[in-house]
Coordinates of C-alpha atoms in Angstrom, one line a residue:
Chain A
X25 CA -1.3 38.6 10.9
X26 CA -4.8 39.8 11.8
X27 CA -5.3 40.9 8.2
X28 CA -5.0 37.6 6.5
X29 CA -7.0 34.4 7.4
X30 CA -5.1 31.2 7.9
X31 CA -6.6 29.8 4.7
X32 CA -5.2 32.8 2.7
X33 CA -1.8 32.4 4.3
X34 CA -1.8 28.7 3.5
X35 CA -2.7 29.4 -0.1
X36 CA 0.1 32.0 -0.4
X37 CA 2.5 29.5 1.1
X38 CA 1.4 26.9 -1.4
X39 CA 1.7 29.3 -4.4
X40 CA 5.3 30.0 -3.3
X41 CA 6.1 26.3 -3.1
X42 CA 7.5 25.7 -6.6
X43 CA 7.6 21.9 -6.6
X44 CA 4.0 21.8 -5.3
X45 CA 2.9 24.1 -8.1
X46 CA 4.7 22.0 -10.6
X47 CA 2.9 18.9 -9.2
X48 CA -0.4 20.8 -9.5
X49 CA 0.1 21.8 -13.1
X50 CA 0.9 18.2 -14.0
X51 CA -2.1 16.9 -12.2
X52 CA -4.3 19.5 -14.0
X53 CA -2.8 18.4 -17.4
X54 CA -3.7 14.7 -16.6
X55 CA -7.2 15.7 -15.6
X56 CA -7.6 17.7 -18.8
X57 CA -6.3 14.7 -20.8
X58 CA -8.9 12.5 -19.1
X59 CA -11.8 14.9 -19.7
X60 CA -10.8 15.7 -23.3
X61 CA -9.8 12.2 -24.3
X62 CA -12.6 11.9 -26.9
X63 CA -11.4 15.0 -28.7
X64 CA -7.7 14.9 -28.4
X65 CA -7.0 11.2 -28.9
X66 CA -5.6 10.7 -32.4
X67 CA -7.5 7.4 -32.8
X68 CA -10.3 5.3 -31.3
X69 CA -8.6 3.5 -28.3
X70 CA -10.5 0.3 -29.1
X71 CA -10.1 0.3 -32.9
X72 CA -7.9 -2.6 -33.9
X73 CA -6.0 -2.6 -37.1
X74 CA -4.3 -5.8 -38.5
X75 CA -2.3 -3.6 -40.8
X76 CA -0.5 -1.9 -38.0
X77 CA 0.4 -4.4 -35.3
X78 CA 3.2 -3.6 -32.8
X79 CA 4.5 -0.6 -34.8
X80 CA 7.4 1.3 -33.0
X81 CA 6.7 4.9 -32.1
X82 CA 6.8 7.1 -35.2
X83 CA 5.3 10.3 -36.6
X84 CA 2.0 8.5 -37.3
X85 CA 1.9 6.7 -34.0
X86 CA 3.6 8.8 -31.3
X87 CA 3.6 6.0 -28.7
X88 CA 3.5 3.1 -31.2
X89 CA 0.7 0.5 -31.6
X90 CA -0.1 -2.6 -29.5
X91 CA -0.5 -6.3 -30.3
X92 CA -3.9 -5.6 -31.8
X93 CA -2.9 -2.6 -33.8
X94 CA -4.5 -0.1 -31.4
X95 CA -2.9 3.3 -31.0
X96 CA -1.0 3.4 -27.6
X97 CA -1.2 7.2 -27.2
X98 CA -5.0 7.1 -27.5
X99 CA -5.2 4.2 -25.0
X100 CA -2.9 6.1 -22.5
X101 CA -5.1 9.2 -22.8
X102 CA -8.3 7.2 -22.2
X103 CA -6.5 5.2 -19.5
X104 CA -6.2 8.5 -17.5
X105 CA -9.9 8.3 -17.0
X106 CA -9.8 4.9 -15.3
X107 CA -6.9 5.9 -13.1
X108 CA -8.1 9.3 -12.1
X109 CA -11.7 8.1 -11.5
X110 CA -10.4 5.2 -9.4
X111 CA -8.2 7.6 -7.4
X112 CA -10.8 10.3 -6.8
X113 CA -13.9 8.1 -6.3
X114 CA -12.1 5.6 -4.1
X115 CA -10.5 8.3 -1.9
X116 CA -13.8 10.2 -1.8
X117 CA -15.5 7.0 -0.7
X118 CA -12.8 6.4 1.9
X119 CA -13.3 10.0 3.3
X120 CA -17.1 9.5 3.4
X121 CA -16.7 6.2 5.3
X122 CA -13.7 7.1 7.4
X123 CA -14.2 10.7 8.6
X124 CA -17.7 10.4 10.1
X125 CA -16.8 7.2 11.9
X126 CA -13.5 8.7 13.1
X127 CA -15.3 11.8 14.4
X128 CA -17.9 9.7 16.2
X129 CA -15.1 7.6 17.8
X130 CA -13.1 10.7 18.9
X131 CA -16.0 12.7 20.2
X132 CA -18.1 9.9 21.8
X133 CA -15.3 8.0 23.5
X134 CA -16.1 5.0 25.7
X135 CA -16.9 1.6 24.3
X136 CA -17.9 2.9 20.9
X137 CA -14.4 4.5 20.5
X138 CA -12.8 1.3 21.7
X139 CA -14.8 -0.8 19.2
X140 CA -14.1 1.5 16.2
X141 CA -10.4 1.8 17.1
X142 CA -10.0 -2.0 17.2
X143 CA -11.8 -2.5 13.9
X144 CA -9.5 0.1 12.3
X145 CA -6.5 -1.6 13.9
X146 CA -7.7 -4.9 12.4
X147 CA -8.0 -3.4 9.0
X148 CA -4.7 -1.7 9.2
X149 CA -3.1 -5.0 10.1
X150 CA -3.8 -6.3 6.6
X151 CA -1.4 -4.6 4.2
X152 CA -3.4 -2.1 1.9
X153 CA -2.9 -3.9 -1.3
X154 CA -3.6 -7.4 0.1
X155 CA -6.8 -6.2 1.6
X156 CA -7.8 -4.6 -1.7
X157 CA -6.9 -7.8 -3.6
X158 CA -8.9 -9.9 -1.2
X159 CA -12.0 -7.7 -1.4
X160 CA -11.8 -7.3 -5.2
X161 CA -11.4 -11.1 -5.4
X162 CA -14.5 -11.8 -3.4
X163 CA -16.5 -9.0 -5.1
X164 CA -15.5 -10.1 -8.6
X165 CA -13.3 -8.5 -11.2
X166 CA -14.6 -5.1 -12.4
X167 CA -13.5 -1.5 -12.2
X168 CA -16.4 -0.5 -9.9
X169 CA -15.5 -3.3 -7.5
X170 CA -11.8 -2.4 -7.6
X171 CA -12.8 1.2 -6.6
X172 CA -15.0 -0.1 -3.8
X173 CA -12.2 -2.4 -2.6
X174 CA -9.7 0.5 -2.6
X175 CA -12.2 2.8 -0.8
X176 CA -12.7 0.3 2.0
X177 CA -9.0 -0.5 2.3
X178 CA -8.1 3.2 2.4
X179 CA -10.7 4.2 5.0
X180 CA -9.1 3.1 8.3
X181 CA -6.3 5.7 7.7
X182 CA -9.0 8.4 7.7
X183 CA -10.8 6.9 10.7
X184 CA -7.6 7.1 12.7
X185 CA -6.7 10.6 11.5
X186 CA -10.2 12.0 12.1
X187 CA -10.4 10.3 15.5
X188 CA -7.0 11.7 16.7
X189 CA -7.8 15.2 15.4
X190 CA -11.3 15.2 17.0
X191 CA -9.9 14.1 20.3
X192 CA -7.4 16.9 20.2
X193 CA -9.9 19.5 18.9
X194 CA -12.4 18.5 21.6
X195 CA -10.1 19.7 24.3
X196 CA -9.6 23.2 22.7
X197 CA -11.2 26.3 23.9
X198 CA -13.3 26.8 20.8
X199 CA -14.9 23.4 21.2
X200 CA -15.4 24.1 24.9
X201 CA -17.0 27.4 24.0
X202 CA -19.2 25.8 21.4
X203 CA -20.5 23.3 23.9
X204 CA -21.0 25.9 26.6
X205 CA -23.2 27.9 24.2
X206 CA -25.5 24.9 24.0
X207 CA -24.5 23.5 20.7
X208 CA -25.5 19.8 20.4
X209 CA -22.6 17.4 19.9
X210 CA -23.2 16.8 16.2
X211 CA -23.2 20.6 15.6
X212 CA -20.0 21.0 17.5
X213 CA -18.5 18.2 15.4
X214 CA -19.6 19.4 12.0
X215 CA -19.4 23.2 12.4
X216 CA -16.6 23.6 14.8
X217 CA -14.3 20.6 14.8
X218 CA -14.5 19.4 11.1
X219 CA -13.3 22.7 9.5
X220 CA -10.3 22.7 11.9
X221 CA -9.3 19.2 11.1
X222 CA -9.8 19.7 7.3
X223 CA -6.2 20.6 6.4
X224 CA -4.6 17.4 7.5
X225 CA -7.4 15.4 5.9
X226 CA -6.8 17.2 2.6
X227 CA -3.1 16.4 2.8
X228 CA -3.8 12.8 3.5
X229 CA -6.4 12.7 0.8
X230 CA -3.9 13.9 -1.8
X231 CA -1.4 11.3 -0.8
X232 CA -4.1 8.6 -0.7
X233 CA -5.2 9.4 -4.2
X234 CA -1.6 8.7 -5.3
X235 CA -1.8 5.4 -3.4
X236 CA -5.2 4.6 -4.9
X237 CA -4.0 5.2 -8.4
X238 CA -1.1 2.7 -7.9
X239 CA -3.6 0.3 -6.3
X240 CA -6.0 0.6 -9.3
X241 CA -3.1 0.0 -11.7
X242 CA -2.0 -3.0 -9.6
X243 CA -5.5 -4.5 -9.5
X244 CA -5.9 -3.9 -13.2
X245 CA -2.5 -5.4 -13.8
X246 CA -3.6 -8.5 -12.0
X247 CA -6.8 -8.6 -14.0
X248 CA -9.0 -7.5 -11.0
X249 CA -9.8 -4.0 -12.2
X250 CA -10.7 -2.5 -15.5
X251 CA -11.5 -5.4 -17.9
X252 CA -10.0 -5.5 -21.4
X253 CA -10.4 -4.2 -24.0
X254 CA -11.3 -1.0 -22.1
X255 CA -8.1 0.9 -21.7
X256 CA -6.4 1.2 -18.3
X257 CA -2.7 1.7 -17.6
X258 CA -2.5 -1.4 -15.3
X259 CA -4.0 -3.8 -17.8
X260 CA -1.9 -2.3 -20.6
X261 CA 1.2 -3.1 -18.6
X262 CA 0.0 -6.6 -18.1
X263 CA -0.3 -7.4 -21.8
X264 CA 2.9 -5.4 -22.5
X265 CA 4.8 -7.9 -20.4
X266 CA 4.5 -10.6 -23.0
X267 CA 6.0 -8.4 -25.7
X268 CA 8.8 -6.9 -23.7
X269 CA 11.5 -8.2 -26.0
X270 CA 10.3 -6.8 -29.3
X271 CA 7.8 -4.1 -28.3
X272 CA 9.2 -2.4 -25.2
X273 CA 7.2 0.8 -25.9
X274 CA 4.0 -1.0 -24.9
X275 CA 5.4 -1.1 -21.3
X276 CA 7.3 2.2 -21.3
X277 CA 4.4 4.7 -21.9
X278 CA 1.6 3.4 -19.6
X279 CA 4.2 3.0 -16.8
X280 CA 5.5 6.6 -17.4
X281 CA 2.0 7.8 -17.2
X282 CA 1.4 6.2 -13.8
X283 CA 4.8 7.3 -12.5
X284 CA 4.4 10.9 -13.6
X285 CA 0.9 11.3 -12.2
X286 CA 1.8 9.7 -8.9
X287 CA 4.9 11.8 -8.6
X288 CA 2.9 14.9 -9.3
X289 CA 0.4 14.0 -6.6
X290 CA 3.1 13.3 -4.1
X291 CA 4.8 16.7 -4.8
X292 CA 1.4 18.4 -4.4
X293 CA 0.7 16.5 -1.2
X294 CA 4.1 17.3 0.3
X295 CA 3.7 20.9 -0.6
X296 CA 0.2 21.0 0.9
X297 CA 1.5 19.6 4.1
X298 CA 4.2 22.2 4.3
X299 CA 1.8 25.0 3.5
X300 CA -1.1 23.9 5.7
X301 CA 0.6 22.4 8.7
X302 CA 3.4 24.6 10.0
X303 CA 3.9 22.2 13.0
X304 CA 4.7 19.1 11.0
X305 CA 8.4 19.2 10.3
X306 CA 8.3 15.4 10.3
X307 CA 8.6 13.2 7.1
Chain B
X28 CA 7.4 -3.8 31.6
X29 CA 5.2 -6.9 32.2
X30 CA 2.1 -4.8 32.9
X31 CA 2.8 -2.8 29.7
X32 CA 3.2 -6.1 27.8
X33 CA -0.1 -7.4 29.2
X34 CA -1.9 -4.1 28.3
X35 CA -0.5 -4.4 24.7
X36 CA -1.8 -8.0 24.5
X37 CA -5.2 -6.8 25.7
X38 CA -5.3 -4.5 22.7
X39 CA -4.0 -7.1 20.2
X40 CA -6.4 -9.9 21.1
X41 CA -9.7 -8.0 20.3
X42 CA -8.0 -6.8 17.1
X43 CA -7.2 -10.3 16.1
X44 CA -10.7 -11.5 16.9
X45 CA -12.2 -8.7 14.8
X46 CA -9.7 -9.5 12.0
X47 CA -10.6 -13.1 12.0
X48 CA -14.3 -12.4 11.9
X49 CA -13.7 -9.9 9.0
X50 CA -11.7 -12.5 7.0
X51 CA -14.3 -15.2 7.7
X52 CA -17.1 -12.8 6.7
X53 CA -15.4 -12.2 3.3
X54 CA -17.1 -15.4 2.2
X55 CA -20.4 -13.7 2.4
X56 CA -19.4 -11.3 -0.3
X57 CA -18.7 -14.2 -2.6
X58 CA -20.8 -14.4 -5.7
X59 CA -22.5 -17.8 -6.1
X60 CA -22.8 -20.8 -4.0
X61 CA -19.6 -22.4 -2.7
X62 CA -21.1 -25.8 -2.8
X63 CA -21.7 -25.4 -6.6
X64 CA -18.0 -24.4 -7.1
X65 CA -16.8 -27.3 -5.0
X66 CA -19.1 -29.9 -6.6
X67 CA -17.5 -29.2 -10.0
X68 CA -18.7 -31.9 -12.5
X69 CA -21.2 -33.3 -10.1
X70 CA -23.0 -30.0 -9.5
X71 CA -26.3 -31.5 -10.9
X72 CA -26.5 -34.0 -8.1
X73 CA -28.5 -32.7 -5.2
X74 CA -27.2 -35.4 -2.9
X75 CA -23.6 -34.3 -3.5
X76 CA -24.5 -30.6 -2.9
X77 CA -26.3 -31.5 0.3
X78 CA -23.3 -33.5 1.5
X79 CA -20.9 -30.6 0.7
X80 CA -23.2 -28.2 2.6
X81 CA -23.2 -30.4 5.6
X82 CA -19.5 -30.9 5.6
X83 CA -18.7 -27.2 5.2
X84 CA -21.5 -26.4 7.7
X85 CA -23.0 -24.0 5.2
X86 CA -26.5 -25.0 6.4
X87 CA -25.7 -23.7 10.0
X88 CA -26.2 -20.1 11.3
X89 CA -23.3 -17.7 10.4
X90 CA -22.1 -17.3 14.0
X91 CA -21.9 -21.1 14.5
X92 CA -19.9 -21.4 11.3
X93 CA -17.6 -18.7 12.5
X94 CA -17.1 -20.3 15.9
X95 CA -16.2 -23.6 14.3
X96 CA -13.9 -22.0 11.8
X97 CA -12.1 -20.1 14.5
X98 CA -11.8 -23.2 16.7
X99 CA -10.1 -25.0 13.9
X100 CA -7.9 -22.0 13.1
X101 CA -6.7 -22.0 16.7
X102 CA -5.6 -25.6 16.2
X103 CA -3.6 -24.6 13.1
X104 CA -6.3 -25.8 10.6
X105 CA -6.7 -23.2 7.9
X106 CA -9.1 -25.3 5.9
X107 CA -8.2 -27.0 2.6
X108 CA -7.7 -25.7 -0.9
X109 CA -10.9 -26.2 -3.0
X110 CA -8.8 -26.5 -6.1
X111 CA -6.1 -29.0 -5.2
X112 CA -7.5 -30.5 -2.0
X113 CA -4.4 -29.7 0.1
X114 CA -4.5 -28.2 3.5
X115 CA -4.1 -24.4 3.2
X116 CA -1.6 -24.4 6.1
X117 CA 0.6 -26.8 4.1
X118 CA 0.5 -24.4 1.1
X119 CA 1.4 -21.5 3.3
X120 CA 4.3 -23.2 4.9
X121 CA 5.5 -24.2 1.5
X122 CA 5.5 -20.7 0.1
X123 CA 6.6 -18.8 3.2
X124 CA 10.4 -19.5 2.9
X125 CA 10.3 -18.1 -0.7
X126 CA 8.6 -14.8 0.3
X127 CA 10.7 -14.6 3.5
X128 CA 13.9 -14.9 1.4
X129 CA 12.7 -12.2 -1.0
X130 CA 11.5 -9.9 1.8
X131 CA 14.7 -10.3 3.8
X132 CA 16.9 -9.5 0.8
X133 CA 14.7 -6.5 -0.1
X134 CA 14.9 -5.3 3.5
X135 CA 18.7 -5.5 3.6
X136 CA 18.9 -3.6 0.4
X137 CA 16.3 -1.0 1.6
X138 CA 18.2 -0.4 4.9
X139 CA 21.6 -0.3 3.2
X140 CA 20.3 2.4 0.9
X141 CA 17.8 4.3 3.0
X142 CA 19.6 4.8 6.4
X143 CA 23.0 6.1 5.0
X144 CA 21.1 8.3 2.5
X145 CA 18.9 9.7 5.2
X146 CA 22.0 10.5 7.4
X147 CA 23.9 12.2 4.5
X148 CA 20.8 14.1 3.6
X149 CA 20.2 15.4 7.1
X150 CA 23.9 16.4 7.5
X151 CA 23.9 18.2 4.2
X152 CA 20.5 19.8 4.9
X153 CA 19.4 22.3 2.1
X154 CA 22.6 21.6 0.1
X155 CA 22.5 20.1 -3.4
X156 CA 23.3 16.6 -2.0
X157 CA 20.2 16.8 0.3
X158 CA 18.1 18.0 -2.6
X159 CA 19.3 15.1 -4.8
X160 CA 18.7 12.5 -2.1
X161 CA 15.2 13.8 -1.6
X162 CA 14.4 13.7 -5.3
X163 CA 15.6 10.1 -5.5
X164 CA 13.5 9.2 -2.5
X165 CA 10.4 10.8 -4.0
X166 CA 11.0 9.0 -7.3
X167 CA 11.3 5.7 -5.3
X168 CA 8.0 6.3 -3.5
X169 CA 6.2 7.3 -6.7
X170 CA 7.5 4.4 -8.8
X171 CA 5.0 1.6 -9.1
X172 CA 7.2 -1.4 -8.3
X173 CA 5.7 -3.6 -10.9
X174 CA 6.7 -1.1 -13.6
X175 CA 10.2 -0.8 -12.2
X176 CA 10.3 -4.6 -12.3
X177 CA 9.3 -4.7 -16.0
X178 CA 11.8 -2.0 -16.9
X179 CA 14.6 -3.8 -15.0
X180 CA 13.8 -7.0 -17.0
X181 CA 14.0 -4.9 -20.1
X182 CA 17.4 -3.6 -19.2
X183 CA 19.2 -6.4 -17.4
X184 CA 17.6 -9.5 -19.1
X185 CA 16.5 -8.4 -22.5
X186 CA 19.1 -5.7 -23.4
X187 CA 22.2 -6.8 -21.4
X188 CA 21.4 -10.5 -20.8
X189 CA 23.0 -10.4 -17.4
X190 CA 20.2 -11.9 -15.3
X191 CA 17.4 -14.4 -15.8
X192 CA 14.1 -12.5 -16.4
X193 CA 12.0 -14.9 -14.3
X194 CA 11.9 -18.1 -12.3
X195 CA 13.2 -19.1 -8.9
X196 CA 15.8 -21.5 -7.5
X197 CA 15.6 -22.3 -3.8
X198 CA 18.5 -21.1 -1.7
X199 CA 19.4 -24.6 -0.5
X200 CA 19.6 -26.1 -4.0
X201 CA 21.9 -23.6 -5.6
X202 CA 22.7 -20.5 -3.6
X203 CA 24.3 -18.6 -6.4
X204 CA 21.5 -19.2 -8.9
X205 CA 19.0 -18.4 -6.2
X206 CA 20.7 -15.1 -5.7
X207 CA 20.6 -14.4 -9.5
X208 CA 16.9 -15.1 -9.7
X209 CA 16.0 -13.0 -6.7
X210 CA 18.3 -10.0 -6.9
X211 CA 16.2 -8.0 -9.3
X212 CA 12.8 -8.4 -7.5
X213 CA 14.6 -7.8 -4.2
X214 CA 16.1 -4.6 -5.6
X215 CA 12.6 -3.5 -6.9
X216 CA 11.1 -4.0 -3.5
X217 CA 14.1 -2.6 -1.7
X218 CA 14.0 0.7 -3.5
X219 CA 10.5 1.4 -2.1
X220 CA 11.5 0.5 1.4
X221 CA 14.8 2.4 1.1
X222 CA 12.9 5.6 0.0
X223 CA 10.5 5.5 2.9
X224 CA 13.4 4.7 5.4
X225 CA 15.5 7.5 3.9
X226 CA 12.7 10.1 4.6
X227 CA 12.2 8.8 8.2
X228 CA 15.9 8.7 8.9
X229 CA 16.4 12.2 7.6
X230 CA 13.6 13.6 9.7
X231 CA 14.8 11.7 12.8
X232 CA 18.4 12.9 12.3
X233 CA 17.3 16.5 11.8
X234 CA 15.4 16.2 15.1
X235 CA 18.3 14.7 16.9
X236 CA 20.8 17.2 15.6
X237 CA 18.8 20.0 17.1
X238 CA 19.1 18.6 20.6
X239 CA 21.1 20.2 23.4
X240 CA 23.4 17.1 23.9
X241 CA 24.6 17.6 20.3
X242 CA 25.5 21.2 21.1
X243 CA 27.2 20.0 24.3
X244 CA 29.2 17.3 22.4
X245 CA 30.3 19.9 19.8
X246 CA 31.2 22.4 22.5
X247 CA 33.4 20.0 24.3
X248 CA 35.3 19.4 21.1
X249 CA 34.0 16.0 20.0
X250 CA 35.0 15.4 16.3
X251 CA 32.0 16.0 14.0
X252 CA 32.1 12.5 12.6
X253 CA 31.7 11.1 16.1
X254 CA 29.0 13.6 16.9
X255 CA 27.0 12.4 14.0
X256 CA 27.6 8.7 14.3
X257 CA 27.7 8.2 18.1
X258 CA 25.5 10.9 19.4
X259 CA 22.9 11.8 16.8
X260 CA 22.5 8.6 14.8
X261 CA 22.1 6.3 17.8
X262 CA 19.2 8.4 19.0
X263 CA 17.7 9.0 15.6
X264 CA 17.6 5.2 15.0
X265 CA 15.1 4.6 17.7
X266 CA 12.0 5.6 15.7
X267 CA 13.6 4.2 12.5
X268 CA 13.9 0.7 14.0
X269 CA 10.2 0.6 14.7
X270 CA 9.2 2.0 11.4
X271 CA 11.6 -0.4 9.7
X272 CA 9.8 -3.4 11.3
X273 CA 6.5 -2.2 10.0
X274 CA 8.0 -1.6 6.6
X275 CA 9.1 -5.2 6.6
X276 CA 5.5 -6.3 7.0
X277 CA 4.5 -4.1 4.1
X278 CA 7.1 -5.8 2.0
X279 CA 5.1 -8.9 2.2
X280 CA 2.2 -7.1 0.4
X281 CA 4.5 -5.4 -2.1
X282 CA 5.8 -8.9 -3.0
X283 CA 2.4 -9.8 -4.5
X284 CA 3.0 -8.0 -7.8
X285 CA 6.7 -8.4 -7.8
X286 CA 6.4 -12.1 -7.5
X287 CA 3.9 -12.1 -10.3
X288 CA 6.2 -10.3 -12.6
X289 CA 9.3 -12.4 -11.9
X290 CA 7.3 -15.7 -11.6
X291 CA 8.5 -16.3 -8.1
X292 CA 6.4 -19.0 -6.3
X293 CA 5.8 -17.2 -3.0
X294 CA 2.8 -15.8 -1.1
X295 CA 2.0 -13.3 -3.8
X296 CA 1.8 -15.9 -6.6
X297 CA -0.2 -18.1 -4.3
X298 CA -2.9 -15.5 -3.6
X299 CA -3.2 -14.3 -7.2
X300 CA -3.5 -17.8 -8.5
X301 CA -6.0 -18.6 -5.8
X302 CA -8.1 -15.5 -6.8
X303 CA -8.3 -16.7 -10.4
X304 CA -9.1 -20.3 -9.5
X305 CA -11.8 -19.0 -7.1
X306 CA -9.9 -20.9 -4.4
X307 CA -11.3 -18.8 -1.6
X308 CA -9.9 -20.6 1.5
X309 CA -6.4 -20.1 0.1
X310 CA -7.2 -16.3 -0.3
X311 CA -8.4 -16.2 3.3
X312 CA -5.4 -18.1 4.4
X313 CA -2.9 -15.7 2.8
X314 CA -4.7 -12.6 4.1
X315 CA -4.8 -14.1 7.6
X316 CA -1.2 -15.2 7.5
X317 CA 0.0 -11.8 6.3
X318 CA -2.0 -10.0 9.0
X319 CA -0.7 -12.3 11.7
X320 CA 2.9 -11.6 10.6
X321 CA 2.2 -7.9 10.5
X322 CA 0.7 -7.9 14.0
X323 CA 3.6 -10.0 15.3
X324 CA 6.0 -7.6 13.7
X325 CA 4.4 -4.5 15.2
X326 CA 4.6 -6.2 18.6
X327 CA 8.3 -6.9 18.0
X328 CA 8.7 -3.2 17.0
X329 CA 7.1 -2.1 20.3
X330 CA 9.4 -4.4 22.3
X331 CA 12.5 -3.2 20.4
X332 CA 11.4 0.3 21.1
X333 CA 11.2 -0.4 24.8
X334 CA 14.6 -2.1 24.8
X335 CA 16.5 0.5 22.9
X336 CA 15.0 3.5 24.6
X337 CA 16.2 3.5 28.2
X338 CA 13.8 6.1 29.3
X339 CA 10.8 3.9 28.4
X340 CA 12.5 0.8 29.9
X341 CA 12.8 2.4 33.3
X342 CA 9.1 3.6 33.3

């Protein structure tokens, strides 16, 4: 036990977790598709063709073509960009907003803690998607605004988590020791507390990315995210709805993409939780 | 109990105050001048614009505007729709029964699937049945509900022709038709809730089954079915009840997209239409109403928790 660090043990546990590894491989494939979209797409995702409108999937068009004759496979590959960007940037933003505020609340205590906690409560009282829709509505429809809206809506979860963990960590011996050695509070927080609360934050971040990807698809579906003709899975599903009777493939493939990516992230998140947090037998 | 209730209220009131300020402040993010949107055709007339600004108090300091807005809110005045000039409160009351019907049906479906599945899964821990149930729950959680909705329309309306793809008939007009129009969206929403409840029920059951009183019950020869149903489940349900109440609140949000797909005229459709018509008071009204329902539900959850947990009740 003294030979291996907790991080190494956690990594070993994760590598043994077959479902989590499967999730990781799928996520990596999606990231690769997003990065390599310009090279691996069979066609330009925006190129319309009046000669090939709503063609069923075939050898020439693996996923078929849409109502403007655009290649659905290429649009799904390019759409991975909007989804992954929204997921990663929005959750990154939520971490940047939520974690410092949560740490301050947990470590400072007093009226500041009370104020921050009540603001987080107020934000959590509005269901995630409704808050994101309201923010996106007032900010105006665009992918950047959707990401901002999702980041803000996702941040109170991190405030709460970081606050709770900081409160707990602050009573431990190592925090006590750090303070006794004369470390200023910010140093205790950043150097001693933060690394110790990183694992649960990482687990939550993975699960939040899955949620953010669904939120981006939802906002784009409603017309509040990525604007057409730029490809995004949500907006593809929106236009697919009108052709569900005679071109169901338009709805099947983008939806499959969202479902597969979110499933993979959830598998990875669950695996990370098992590997990093031996205490949590819940959920 | 009473002091606990007062303490809880002491937490809720500041939360509500902050919430109301946040929702009020959303206006400040708005691109453009509200007076210009409201004036419509007459936007060229400075007199009209000035009149609108005075009426909406847009020329006053922000805090004064908020105070006035909050005062009216406390009297049940949610403002009026910019688009159709109808009080927002009236619109909300109009749509609430529709969403409430959908949410209730979804909740019943979710509980009916989730709780038994969680119990079975916990009892069959690490067996193929447990594995299968976990896989189904994970699928349910990962499935974007709007896609599931579209796929169900494809199967049950387009391919099989069993159910109408969209529309809504109020319950009091034609209960049978009302059920036919809401069963698919209710199922779509219900699967999500069911998946979450399944996971919570399973975890709670596993926790309960490890307790000493279970060992005692088994040792004194209680039949296994009774051990599970009367001893373990009753205790496991305590956390599940509170979580279920909160899930019910979340259903209201999930309804936004589902209502959009099935063209059901509830809260979700109201807010989305309002967003596109730039009818901001209606957007604020819906956000506020959902938040109030959610806060009320979590208070109900806390009270239920107190009532069903004798240890807390005594304290």
